[in-house]
Every structure is written in structure tokens, then in C-alpha cells.
Tab-separated table of C-alpha atoms in Angstrom:
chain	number	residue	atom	x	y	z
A	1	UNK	CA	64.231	-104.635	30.560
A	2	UNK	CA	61.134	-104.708	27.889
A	3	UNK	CA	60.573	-100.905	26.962
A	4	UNK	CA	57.285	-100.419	25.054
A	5	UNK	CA	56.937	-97.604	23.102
A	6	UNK	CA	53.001	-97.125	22.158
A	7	UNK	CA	51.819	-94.265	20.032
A	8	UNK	CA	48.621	-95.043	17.727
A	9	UNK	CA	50.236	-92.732	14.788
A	10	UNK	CA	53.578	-92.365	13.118
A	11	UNK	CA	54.958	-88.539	14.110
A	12	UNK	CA	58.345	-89.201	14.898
A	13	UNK	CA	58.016	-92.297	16.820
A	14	UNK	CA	60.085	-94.073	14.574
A	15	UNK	CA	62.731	-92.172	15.292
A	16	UNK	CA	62.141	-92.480	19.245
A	17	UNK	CA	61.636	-96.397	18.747
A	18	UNK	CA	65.084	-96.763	16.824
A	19	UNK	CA	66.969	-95.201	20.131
A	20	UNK	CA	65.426	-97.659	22.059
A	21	UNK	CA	66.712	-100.341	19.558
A	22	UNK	CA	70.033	-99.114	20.146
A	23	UNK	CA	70.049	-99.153	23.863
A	24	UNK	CA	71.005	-102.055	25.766
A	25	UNK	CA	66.999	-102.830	26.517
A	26	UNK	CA	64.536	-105.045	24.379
A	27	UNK	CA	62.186	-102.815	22.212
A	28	UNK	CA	58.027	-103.391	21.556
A	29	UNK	CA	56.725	-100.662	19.073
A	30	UNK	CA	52.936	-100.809	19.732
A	31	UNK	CA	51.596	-98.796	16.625
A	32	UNK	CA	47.928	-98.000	15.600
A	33	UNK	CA	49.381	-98.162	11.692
A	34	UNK	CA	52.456	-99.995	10.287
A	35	UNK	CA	52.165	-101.442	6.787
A	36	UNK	CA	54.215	-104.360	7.859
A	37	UNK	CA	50.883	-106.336	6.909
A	38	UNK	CA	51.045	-104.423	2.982
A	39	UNK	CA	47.017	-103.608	3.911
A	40	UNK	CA	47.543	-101.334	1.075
A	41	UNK	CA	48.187	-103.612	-1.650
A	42	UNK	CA	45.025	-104.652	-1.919
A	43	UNK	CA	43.615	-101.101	-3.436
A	44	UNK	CA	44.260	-101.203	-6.836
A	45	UNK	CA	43.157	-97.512	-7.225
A	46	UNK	CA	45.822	-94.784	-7.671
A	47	UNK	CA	45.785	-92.384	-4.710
A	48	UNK	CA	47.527	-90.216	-2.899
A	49	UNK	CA	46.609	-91.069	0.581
A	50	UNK	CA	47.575	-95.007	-0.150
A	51	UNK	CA	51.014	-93.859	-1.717
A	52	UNK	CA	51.516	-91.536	1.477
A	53	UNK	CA	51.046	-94.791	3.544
A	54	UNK	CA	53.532	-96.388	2.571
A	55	UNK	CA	55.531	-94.184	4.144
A	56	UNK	CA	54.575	-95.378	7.652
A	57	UNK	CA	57.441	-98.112	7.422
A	58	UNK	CA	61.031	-98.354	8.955
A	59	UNK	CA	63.010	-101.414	7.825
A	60	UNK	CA	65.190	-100.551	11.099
A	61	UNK	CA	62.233	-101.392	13.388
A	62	UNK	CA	60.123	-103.874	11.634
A	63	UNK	CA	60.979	-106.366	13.787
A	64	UNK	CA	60.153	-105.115	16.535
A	65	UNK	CA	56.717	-103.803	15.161
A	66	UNK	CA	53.728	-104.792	17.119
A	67	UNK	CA	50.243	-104.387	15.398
A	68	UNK	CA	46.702	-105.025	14.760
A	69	UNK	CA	45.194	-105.407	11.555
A	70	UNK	CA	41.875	-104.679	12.705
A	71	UNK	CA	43.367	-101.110	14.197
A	72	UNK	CA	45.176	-101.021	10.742
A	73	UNK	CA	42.017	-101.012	8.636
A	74	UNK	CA	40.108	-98.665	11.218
A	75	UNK	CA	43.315	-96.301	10.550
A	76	UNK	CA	43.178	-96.759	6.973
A	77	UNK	CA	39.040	-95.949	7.128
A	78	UNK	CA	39.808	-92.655	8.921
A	79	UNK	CA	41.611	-91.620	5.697
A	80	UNK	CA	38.764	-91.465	3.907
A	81	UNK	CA	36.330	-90.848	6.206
A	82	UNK	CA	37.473	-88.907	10.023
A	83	UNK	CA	34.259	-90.260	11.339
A	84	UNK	CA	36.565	-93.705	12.079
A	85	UNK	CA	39.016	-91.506	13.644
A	86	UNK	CA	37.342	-92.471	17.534
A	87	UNK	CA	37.138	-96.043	16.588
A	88	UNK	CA	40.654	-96.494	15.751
A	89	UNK	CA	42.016	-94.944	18.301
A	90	UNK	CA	39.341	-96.946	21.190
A	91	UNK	CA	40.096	-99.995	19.579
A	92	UNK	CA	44.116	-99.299	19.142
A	93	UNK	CA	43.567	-98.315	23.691
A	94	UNK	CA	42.029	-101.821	23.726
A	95	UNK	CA	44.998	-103.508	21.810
A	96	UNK	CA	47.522	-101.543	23.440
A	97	UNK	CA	46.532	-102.361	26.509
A	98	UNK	CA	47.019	-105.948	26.265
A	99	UNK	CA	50.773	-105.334	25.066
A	100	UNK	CA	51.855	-103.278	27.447
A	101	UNK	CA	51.029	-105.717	30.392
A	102	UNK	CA	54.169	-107.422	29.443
A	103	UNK	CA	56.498	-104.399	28.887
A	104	UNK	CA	58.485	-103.448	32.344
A	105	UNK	CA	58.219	-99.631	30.903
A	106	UNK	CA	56.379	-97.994	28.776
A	107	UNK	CA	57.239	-94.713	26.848
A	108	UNK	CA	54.573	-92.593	25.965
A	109	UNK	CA	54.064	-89.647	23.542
A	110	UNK	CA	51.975	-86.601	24.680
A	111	UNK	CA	48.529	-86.390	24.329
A	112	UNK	CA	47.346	-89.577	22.873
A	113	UNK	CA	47.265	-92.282	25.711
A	114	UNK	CA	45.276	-91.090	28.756
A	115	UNK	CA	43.477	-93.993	29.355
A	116	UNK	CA	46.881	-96.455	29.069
A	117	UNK	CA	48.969	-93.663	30.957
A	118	UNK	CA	46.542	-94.088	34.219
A	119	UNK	CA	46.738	-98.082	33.790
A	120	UNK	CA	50.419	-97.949	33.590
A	121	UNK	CA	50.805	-95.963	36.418
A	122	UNK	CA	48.186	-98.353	38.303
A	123	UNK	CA	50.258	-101.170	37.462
A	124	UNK	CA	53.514	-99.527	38.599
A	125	UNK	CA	55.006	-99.826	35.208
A	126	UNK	CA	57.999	-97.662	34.389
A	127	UNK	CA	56.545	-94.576	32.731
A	128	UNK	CA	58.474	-92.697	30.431
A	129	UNK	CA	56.333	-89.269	29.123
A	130	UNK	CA	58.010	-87.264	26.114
A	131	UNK	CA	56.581	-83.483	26.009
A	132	UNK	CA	56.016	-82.804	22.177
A	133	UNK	CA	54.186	-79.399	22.534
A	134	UNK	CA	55.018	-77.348	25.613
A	135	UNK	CA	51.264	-77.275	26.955
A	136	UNK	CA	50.277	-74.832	30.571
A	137	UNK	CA	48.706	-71.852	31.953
A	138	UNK	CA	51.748	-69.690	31.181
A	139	UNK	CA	50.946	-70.984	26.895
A	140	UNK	CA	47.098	-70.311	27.317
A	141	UNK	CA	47.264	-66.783	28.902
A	142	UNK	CA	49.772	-65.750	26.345
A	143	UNK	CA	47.773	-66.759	22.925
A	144	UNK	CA	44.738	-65.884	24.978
A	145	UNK	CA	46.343	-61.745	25.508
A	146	UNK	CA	47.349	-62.008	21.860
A	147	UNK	CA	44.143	-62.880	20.227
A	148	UNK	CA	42.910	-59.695	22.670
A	149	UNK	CA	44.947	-57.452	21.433
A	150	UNK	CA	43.818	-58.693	17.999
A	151	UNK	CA	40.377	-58.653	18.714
A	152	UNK	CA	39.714	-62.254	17.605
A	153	UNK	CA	38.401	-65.026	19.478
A	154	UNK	CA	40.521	-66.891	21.864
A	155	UNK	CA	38.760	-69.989	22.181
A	156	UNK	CA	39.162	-72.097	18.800
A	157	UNK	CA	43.163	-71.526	20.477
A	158	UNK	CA	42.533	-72.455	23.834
A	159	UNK	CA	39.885	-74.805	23.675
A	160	UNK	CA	41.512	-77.103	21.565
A	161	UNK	CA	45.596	-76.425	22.548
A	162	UNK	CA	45.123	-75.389	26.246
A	163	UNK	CA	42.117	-75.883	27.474
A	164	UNK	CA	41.764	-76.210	31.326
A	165	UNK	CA	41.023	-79.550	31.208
A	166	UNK	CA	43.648	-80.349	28.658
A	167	UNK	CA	46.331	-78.639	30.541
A	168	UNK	CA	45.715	-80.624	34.307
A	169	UNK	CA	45.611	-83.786	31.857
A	170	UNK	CA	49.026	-83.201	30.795
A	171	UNK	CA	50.382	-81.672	34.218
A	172	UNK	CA	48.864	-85.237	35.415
A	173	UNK	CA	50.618	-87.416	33.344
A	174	UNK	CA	54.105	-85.295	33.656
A	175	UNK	CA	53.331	-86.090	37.621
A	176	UNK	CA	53.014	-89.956	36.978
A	177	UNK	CA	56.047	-90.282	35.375
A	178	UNK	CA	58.999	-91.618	36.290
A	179	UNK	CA	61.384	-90.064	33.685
A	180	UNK	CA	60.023	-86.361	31.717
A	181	UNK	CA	62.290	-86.040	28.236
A	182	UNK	CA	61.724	-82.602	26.675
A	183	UNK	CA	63.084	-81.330	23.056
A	184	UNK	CA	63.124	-77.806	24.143
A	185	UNK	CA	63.913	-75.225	27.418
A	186	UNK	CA	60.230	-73.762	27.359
A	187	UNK	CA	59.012	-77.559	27.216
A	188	UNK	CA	61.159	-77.990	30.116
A	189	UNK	CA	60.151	-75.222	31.882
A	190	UNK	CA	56.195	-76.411	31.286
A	191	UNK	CA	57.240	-80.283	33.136
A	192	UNK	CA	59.198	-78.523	35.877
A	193	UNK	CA	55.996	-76.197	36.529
A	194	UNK	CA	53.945	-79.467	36.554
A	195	UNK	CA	56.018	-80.940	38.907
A	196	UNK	CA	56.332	-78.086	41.809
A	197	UNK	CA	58.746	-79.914	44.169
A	198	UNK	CA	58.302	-83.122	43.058
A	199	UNK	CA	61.689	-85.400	42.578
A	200	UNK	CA	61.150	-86.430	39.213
A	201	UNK	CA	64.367	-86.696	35.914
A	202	UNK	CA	63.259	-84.348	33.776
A	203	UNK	CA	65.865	-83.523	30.686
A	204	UNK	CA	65.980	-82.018	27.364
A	205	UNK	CA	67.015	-84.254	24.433
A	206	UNK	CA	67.025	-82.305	21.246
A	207	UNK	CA	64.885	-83.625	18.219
A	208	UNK	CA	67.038	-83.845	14.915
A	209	UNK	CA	66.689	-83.411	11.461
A	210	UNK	CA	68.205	-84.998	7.831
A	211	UNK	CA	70.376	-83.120	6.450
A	212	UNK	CA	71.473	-82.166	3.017
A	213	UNK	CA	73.969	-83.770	1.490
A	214	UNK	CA	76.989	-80.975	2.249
A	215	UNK	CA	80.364	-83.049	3.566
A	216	UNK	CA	82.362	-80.709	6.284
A	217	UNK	CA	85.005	-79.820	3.052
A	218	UNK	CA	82.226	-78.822	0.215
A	219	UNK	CA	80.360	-76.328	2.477
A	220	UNK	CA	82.619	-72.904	1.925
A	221	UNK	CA	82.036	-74.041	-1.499
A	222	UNK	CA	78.267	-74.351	-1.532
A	223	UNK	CA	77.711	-71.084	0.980
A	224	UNK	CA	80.127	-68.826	-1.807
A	225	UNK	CA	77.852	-69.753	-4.812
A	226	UNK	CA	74.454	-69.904	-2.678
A	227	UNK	CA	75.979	-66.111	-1.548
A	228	UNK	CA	78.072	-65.094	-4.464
A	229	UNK	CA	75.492	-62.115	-5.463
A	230	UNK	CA	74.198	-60.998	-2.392
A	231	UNK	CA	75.686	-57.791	-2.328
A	232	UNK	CA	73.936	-56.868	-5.432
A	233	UNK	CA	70.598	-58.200	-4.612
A	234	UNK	CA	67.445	-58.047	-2.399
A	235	UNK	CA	68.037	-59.978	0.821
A	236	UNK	CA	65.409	-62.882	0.611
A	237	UNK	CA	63.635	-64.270	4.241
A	238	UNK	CA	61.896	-66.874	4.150
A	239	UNK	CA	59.051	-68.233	6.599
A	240	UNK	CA	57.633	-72.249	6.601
A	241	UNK	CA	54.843	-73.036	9.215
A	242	UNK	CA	51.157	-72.435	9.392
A	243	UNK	CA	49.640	-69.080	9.420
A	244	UNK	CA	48.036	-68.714	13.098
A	245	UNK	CA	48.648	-66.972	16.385
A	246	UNK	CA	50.926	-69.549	17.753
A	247	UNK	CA	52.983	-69.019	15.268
A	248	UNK	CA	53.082	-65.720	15.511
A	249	UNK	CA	51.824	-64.740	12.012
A	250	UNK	CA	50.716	-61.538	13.054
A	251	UNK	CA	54.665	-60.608	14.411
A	252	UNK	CA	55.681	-61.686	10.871
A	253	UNK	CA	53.254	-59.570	8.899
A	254	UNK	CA	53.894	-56.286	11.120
A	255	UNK	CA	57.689	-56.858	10.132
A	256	UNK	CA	57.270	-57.378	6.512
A	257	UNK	CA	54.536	-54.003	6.501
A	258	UNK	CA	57.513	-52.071	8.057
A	259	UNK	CA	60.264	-53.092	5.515
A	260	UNK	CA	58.250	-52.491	2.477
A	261	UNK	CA	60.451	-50.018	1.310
A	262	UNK	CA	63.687	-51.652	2.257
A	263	UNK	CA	65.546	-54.294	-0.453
A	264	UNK	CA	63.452	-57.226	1.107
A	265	UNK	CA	61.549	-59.750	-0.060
A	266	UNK	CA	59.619	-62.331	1.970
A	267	UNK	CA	58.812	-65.881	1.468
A	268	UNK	CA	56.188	-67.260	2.824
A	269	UNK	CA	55.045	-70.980	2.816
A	270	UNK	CA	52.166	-72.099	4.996
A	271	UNK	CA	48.120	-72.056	5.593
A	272	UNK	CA	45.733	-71.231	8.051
A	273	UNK	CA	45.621	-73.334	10.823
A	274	UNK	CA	42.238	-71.961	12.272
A	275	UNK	CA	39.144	-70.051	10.536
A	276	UNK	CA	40.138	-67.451	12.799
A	277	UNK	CA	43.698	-67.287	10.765
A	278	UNK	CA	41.996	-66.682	7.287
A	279	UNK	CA	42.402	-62.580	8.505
A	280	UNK	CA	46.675	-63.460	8.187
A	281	UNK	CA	46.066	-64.705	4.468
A	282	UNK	CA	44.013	-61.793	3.739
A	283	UNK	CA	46.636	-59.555	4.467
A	284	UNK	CA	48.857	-61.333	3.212
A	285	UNK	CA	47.795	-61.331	-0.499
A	286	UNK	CA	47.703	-57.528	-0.136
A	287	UNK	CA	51.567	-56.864	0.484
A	288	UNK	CA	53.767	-55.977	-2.276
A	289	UNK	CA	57.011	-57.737	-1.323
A	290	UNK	CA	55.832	-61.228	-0.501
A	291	UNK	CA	56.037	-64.329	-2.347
A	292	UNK	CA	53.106	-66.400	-1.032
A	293	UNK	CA	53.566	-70.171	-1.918
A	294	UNK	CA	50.731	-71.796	-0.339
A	295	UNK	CA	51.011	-75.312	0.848
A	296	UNK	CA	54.249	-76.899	-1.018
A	297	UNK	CA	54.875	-80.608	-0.253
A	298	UNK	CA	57.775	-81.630	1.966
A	299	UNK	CA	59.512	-83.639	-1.228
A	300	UNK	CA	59.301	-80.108	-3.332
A	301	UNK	CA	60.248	-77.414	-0.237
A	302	UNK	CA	64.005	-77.993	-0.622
A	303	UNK	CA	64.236	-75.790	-4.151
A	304	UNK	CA	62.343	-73.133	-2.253
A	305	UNK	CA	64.802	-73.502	0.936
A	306	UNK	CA	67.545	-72.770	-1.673
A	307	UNK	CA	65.950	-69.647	-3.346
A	308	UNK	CA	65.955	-67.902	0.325
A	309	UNK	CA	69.551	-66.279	2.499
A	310	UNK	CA	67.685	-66.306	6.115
A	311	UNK	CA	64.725	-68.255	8.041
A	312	UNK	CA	62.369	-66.261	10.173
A	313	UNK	CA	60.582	-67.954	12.855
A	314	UNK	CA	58.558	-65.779	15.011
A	315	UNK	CA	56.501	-68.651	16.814
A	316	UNK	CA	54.964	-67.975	20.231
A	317	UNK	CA	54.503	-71.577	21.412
A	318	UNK	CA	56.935	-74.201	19.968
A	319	UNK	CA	57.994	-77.682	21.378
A	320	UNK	CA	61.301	-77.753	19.231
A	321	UNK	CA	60.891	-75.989	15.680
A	322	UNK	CA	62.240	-78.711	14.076
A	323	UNK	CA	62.257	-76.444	10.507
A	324	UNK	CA	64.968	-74.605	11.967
A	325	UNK	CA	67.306	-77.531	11.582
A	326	UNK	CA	65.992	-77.963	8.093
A	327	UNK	CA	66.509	-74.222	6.554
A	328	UNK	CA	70.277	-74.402	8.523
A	329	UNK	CA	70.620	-77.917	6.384
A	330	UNK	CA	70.529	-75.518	3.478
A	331	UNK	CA	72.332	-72.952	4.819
A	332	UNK	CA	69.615	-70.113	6.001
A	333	UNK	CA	70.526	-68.632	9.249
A	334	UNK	CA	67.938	-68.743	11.221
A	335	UNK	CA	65.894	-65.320	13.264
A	336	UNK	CA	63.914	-66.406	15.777
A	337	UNK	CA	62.754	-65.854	19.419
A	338	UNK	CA	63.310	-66.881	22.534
A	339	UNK	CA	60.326	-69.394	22.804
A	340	UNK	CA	61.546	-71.261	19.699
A	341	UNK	CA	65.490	-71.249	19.858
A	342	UNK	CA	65.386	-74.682	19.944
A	343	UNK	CA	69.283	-74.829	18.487
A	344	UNK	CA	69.879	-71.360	17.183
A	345	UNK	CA	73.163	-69.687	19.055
A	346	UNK	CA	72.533	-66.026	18.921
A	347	UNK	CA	75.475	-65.027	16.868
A	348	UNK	CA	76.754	-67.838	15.489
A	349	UNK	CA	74.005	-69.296	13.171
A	350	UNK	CA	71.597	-66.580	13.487
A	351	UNK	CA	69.812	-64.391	16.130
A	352	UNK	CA	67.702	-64.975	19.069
A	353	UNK	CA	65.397	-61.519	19.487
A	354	UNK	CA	62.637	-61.223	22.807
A	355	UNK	CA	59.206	-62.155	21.704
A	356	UNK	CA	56.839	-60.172	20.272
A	357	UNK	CA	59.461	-57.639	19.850
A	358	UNK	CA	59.206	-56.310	16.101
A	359	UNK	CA	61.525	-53.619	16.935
A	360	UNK	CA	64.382	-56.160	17.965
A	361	UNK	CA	63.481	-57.786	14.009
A	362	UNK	CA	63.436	-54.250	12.205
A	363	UNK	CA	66.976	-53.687	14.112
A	364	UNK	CA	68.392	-57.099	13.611
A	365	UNK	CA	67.617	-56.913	10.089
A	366	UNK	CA	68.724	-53.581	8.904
A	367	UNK	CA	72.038	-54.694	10.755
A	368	UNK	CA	72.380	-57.668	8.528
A	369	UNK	CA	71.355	-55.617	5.034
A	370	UNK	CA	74.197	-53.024	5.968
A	371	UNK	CA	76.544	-56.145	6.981
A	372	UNK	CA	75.109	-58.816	4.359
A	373	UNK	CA	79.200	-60.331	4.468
A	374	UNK	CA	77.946	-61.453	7.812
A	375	UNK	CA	75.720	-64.167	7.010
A	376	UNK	CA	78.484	-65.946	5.072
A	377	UNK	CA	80.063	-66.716	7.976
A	378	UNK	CA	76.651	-67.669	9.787
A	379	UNK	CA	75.369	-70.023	6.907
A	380	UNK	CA	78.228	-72.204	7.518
A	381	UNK	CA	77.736	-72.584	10.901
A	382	UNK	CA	74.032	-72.917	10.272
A	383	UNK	CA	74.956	-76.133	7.567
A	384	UNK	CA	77.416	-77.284	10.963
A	385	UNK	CA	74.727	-77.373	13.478
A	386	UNK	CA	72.392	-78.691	11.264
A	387	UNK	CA	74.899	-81.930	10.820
A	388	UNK	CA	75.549	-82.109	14.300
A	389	UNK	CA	72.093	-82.055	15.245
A	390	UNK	CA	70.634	-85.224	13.170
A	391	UNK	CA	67.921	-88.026	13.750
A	392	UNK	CA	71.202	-90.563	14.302
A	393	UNK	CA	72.160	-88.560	17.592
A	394	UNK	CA	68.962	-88.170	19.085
A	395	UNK	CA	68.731	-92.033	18.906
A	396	UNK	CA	72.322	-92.237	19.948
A	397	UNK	CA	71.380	-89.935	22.877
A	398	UNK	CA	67.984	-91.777	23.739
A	399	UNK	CA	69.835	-94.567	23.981
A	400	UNK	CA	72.708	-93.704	26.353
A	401	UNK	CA	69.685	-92.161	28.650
A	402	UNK	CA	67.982	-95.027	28.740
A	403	UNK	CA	70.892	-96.927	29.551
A	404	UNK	CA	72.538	-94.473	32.410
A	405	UNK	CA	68.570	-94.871	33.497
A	406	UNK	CA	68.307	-98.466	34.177
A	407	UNK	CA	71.610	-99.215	35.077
């Protein structure tokens, strides 16, 4: 069977096209941008958007790379200027389309196919829809009753994440497919709400992450000297995400205004995601026992990752969290609620608290700075999971699907 994956940017497509590799079916990777065609080379000017490019490449794939250079230039041109950005991705439909009419299934990324999605479905293709961002009424009524209650406006939030018209485009495609793969239970949840009674496979496959470096026999060593002073120091939290509703910025700064007075200090590494979310920065900049970082590049995060004993994620809406996986590669156990769990085992490699509920945070918190022995024992487990969930056995896992699927 020819399985075309088609997504006109990189995210973590990659990723999803190397499980397909694996499985016993042939792989197309229809891409809006792959420098398999070194486009790039031919600017002779330093910059930091062409040396970011050449990240969109995956030796493991390459072969089975299908692209335009036409739809590569437009891409590149929407770099420097976003006016390109409706070309590229009309003239990437227009390519796409051709290259799927020879693929027996197609497997499709949220949001960013509509038009191909309806002609696959026309031609009785094989439709495979991944949920990236859990997106339906239950989302949009809860960011809309938060912004309420802060007495900011709803709508940059809902008319660009869940918008009516957004949210029966996405319900639409979960109906027309064939097979609905989901990275986390609320995600899930969202697809099986779609569906109503519908007969449709519909499964969670965890995302991964890369690990650091720690074999099974070094980590008691690293998690001592990471924790060897701990006793005898603040306890240090750390938060990595944008600063917005969604993620529940507001949660986060209620917490750290009620601990001011407790041996805590906060890390915080993000921006504002709307102009609405400029009030979270402002406030922000006026508390005493934060460490505000700003925007820190993913190739630089891992010293501040290291500096920090526990992640905080306090996010409302979340497809997976995937930076939960990356603070338990460096051994943070992990607070977070129940709409952004993702792999977090209340307990074992940190806590799992209701949502919205600062109280649950203030208690969980002032149990761990009178028991701080206690996240020895979870920052191991944290570096465990974090190995056990990796970008090798989600394609691994893809791939047995897919095969169990067509069989």
C-alpha cells in the first residue's frame, strides 16, 4: 500500500513520515519545503532564517521526499516577506494534489489540508487524520469563561483557535476519516465528541521527545549532584511555553503571588502569544521572586533546564505538552493538570492537580518544600519516562499501527 503523508511545513512530520518508513507500506512525503534541492545555497548572505532552513532535512527520509521547487521558493519568500504565505500554501494544494492521486492513503496533519482532505475523501482514498491541538466547543467555552473572568477579550482566542467555523472544519475532517490518531486523552476525547456514534479507530499514540544523554546506570549519579544541596536551598520551578490564556499564565502568576514569601523561586521562559497577553508580562516584571528569561533558543534552553528541580505546566488546552518530556530528560518532575498530563503519573514523576485549581498547587508545593527528599526519587523516574517515551517509539508504534491496520 502507497501511504502519502502531505503536510506543506516541517512540525514534526518528519518524525510521523519515518514510522511510515518503518512499516511494512511504501512511503511518499509530500512537503511544501525540503532542502533536498540546497535552494539555499545560492544566498551568499549570512542569515539566520537561511541557517534555520537547513534544518528542514532528514537523511532518513530523503528518499522518499517529494517536492516542488516552485513551492520551495514561494516557502522560502514567506520568510522574508508573510505576504507569500497564501501563495505557497495554494500552490503547495495544487502540487499536492497531483501526488496524492497515486497514494492508496493519505495521512494528514490537522489544520492545513482542507481542500485535499475533501478530495481524498471524494476519491475514497484511505484517510488517515492526526489531531495535533485538541480543537471543540468544550476548548472555546473554557478560554472564552477565562478571558471573562479576566475581563479581556475573548475573541483574538477564539477567533483564531476555535472559532465556529474552525471547529465544524475539524469535527468534519475527524468524520471523513478512516483512522483518528491522537497524542493525548483530551485530544481523544475532542475526535470521539466529533464522531457521536460513528464507528470510526480512533487511538492515542504518544508524541516523543530526545533525550539527554543519561544511560539507565549514570542517572542516581546525575539526580545526587543535580540534588546534592537542595535541602539547603530555595526550591527552583521552572515554566517554558508562551505567556497566554491557553496556557494558563494567569494560574501560574496567582501561584507565584501566593508563595512570595516561601523559599521559591520561579523560572520563567516564554512570550506573549497575543496582544491581549502583554497584561501577563506586565505583571510579571513586577514580582520579586521570578527569573524572567524571555525567549531563549531551543539549542541554549538545556543549561536553563539544569538550573531548575521541578517543571510547572499549568496549560488549559494542550494536544500533548511535549516540554514535559523534555524537563523529565533533565530530570525536573513535572506539576501539571489534568488537561496536559500527557505522560506525567501522579506520584511517580510528578503530580497531576484539577485545573484551575491554585489551591491544589499551593498544597502540592508546600508538601514537596517540607518533603524536598521526595523529588529525588521522582527525578529519576522523570529521566526513565523521558527515555521510554522517545521519537524512535512513536515511529516504532506508528508503524506497528499501520501495519495491524492494513493487514
Amino acid at each position: 500500500m502507497r501511504i502519502s503523508l502531505v503536510h506543506p511545513l516541517k512540525h514534526h512530520a518528519y518524525k510521523t513520515a519515518y514510522g511510515i518508513k518503518k512499516s511494512r507500506h511504501e512511503l511518499s512525503c509530500v512537503l511544501g519545503f525540503y532542502n533536498k534541492y540546497n535552494l539555499t545555497q545560492g544566498f551568499n548572505v549570512q542569515s539566520k532564517i537561511i541557517n534555520r532552513l537547513k534544518g528542514y532535512r532528514d537523511e532518513r527520509i530523503a528518499e522518499h521526499v517529494v517536492t516542488s521547487d516552485y513551492v520551495n521558493l514561494l516557502f522560502l519568500l514567506t520568510k522574508f516577506n508573510n505576504k507569500f504565505y497564501r501563495k505557497f500554501l495554494e500552490q503547495f494544494e495544487k502540487f499536492a494534489l497531483e501526488e496524492i492521486k497515486k497514494a492508496d492513503g493519505i495521512y494528514f496533519l490537522q489544520d492545513y489540508s482542507q481542500n485535499l482532505i475533501d478530495f481524498a475523501r471524494q476519491e475514497e482514498k484511505y484517510i488517515i487524520y492526526e489531531q495535533i491541538m485538541p480543537c471543540g466547543y468544550e476548548q472555546r467555552e473554557l478560554i472564552f469563561n477565562e478571558c471573562k473572568s479576566l475581563k479581556i477579550d475573548a475573541s483574538l482566542y477564539t477567533n483564531k483557535f476555535f472559532s465556529q467555523e474552525k471547529i465544524e472544519l475539524h469535527y468534519k475532517n475527524i468524520r471523513s476519516a478512516d483512522l483518528i490518531i491522537n497524542a493525548s486523552q483530551l485530544s481523544h476525547s475532542v475526535a470521539q465528541e466529533a464522531l457521536g456514534s460513528l464507528e470510526r479507530k480512533n487511538i492515542i499514540l504518544p508524541y516523543g521527545s530526545n533525550p539527554i544523554n543519561v544511560r539507565d546506570n549514570d542517572i542516581d549519579e546525575y539526580v545526587q549532584i543535580k540534588y546534592s544541596s537542595i535541602k539547603n536551598r530555595k526550591l527552583k520551578i521552572l515554566y517554558v511555553g508562551s505567556l497566554s490564556v491557553l496556557k494558563g499564565t494567569h494560574y501560574l502568576i496567582d501561584l507565584i503571588e501566593h508563595l512570595k514569601h516561601y523559599n521559591i523561586e520561579f523560572g520563567i521562559v516564554g512570550l506573549p502569544n497575543q496582544i491581549q497577553d502583554q497584561i501577563f508580562l506586565d505583571k510579571i516584571n513586577n514580582l520579586n521572586n521570578v527569573n524572567y528569561y524571555g525567549a531563549i533558543p531551543h539549542s541554549k534552553i538545556s543549561k536553563v533546564y539544569k538550573e531548575y528541580d521541578i517543571f510547572l505546566l499549568p496549560s488549559l488546552v494542550e494536544g500533548f505538552g511535549m516540554v514535559t518530556l523534555e524537563a523529565m530528560s533533565y530530570g525536573l518532575p513535572c506539576i501539571v493538570n489534568e488537561n496536559c498530563k500527557s505522560v506525567v503519573n501522579n506520584g511517580y514523576n510528578g503530580f497531576i492537580v484539577e485545573k484551575g485549581n491554585t489551591s491544589a498547587l499551593i498544597d502540592i508545593l508546600k508538601e514537596v518544600m517540607d518533603k524536598k527528599e521526595c523529588i529525588i526519587e521522582l527525578s529519576k523516574n522523570a529521566i526513565q519516562t523521558s527515555q521510554e517515551y522517545t521519537w524512535d517509539r512513536y515511529s516504532d508504534s506508528l508503524a506497528a499501527l499501520l501495519n495491524i491496520t492494513f493487514d
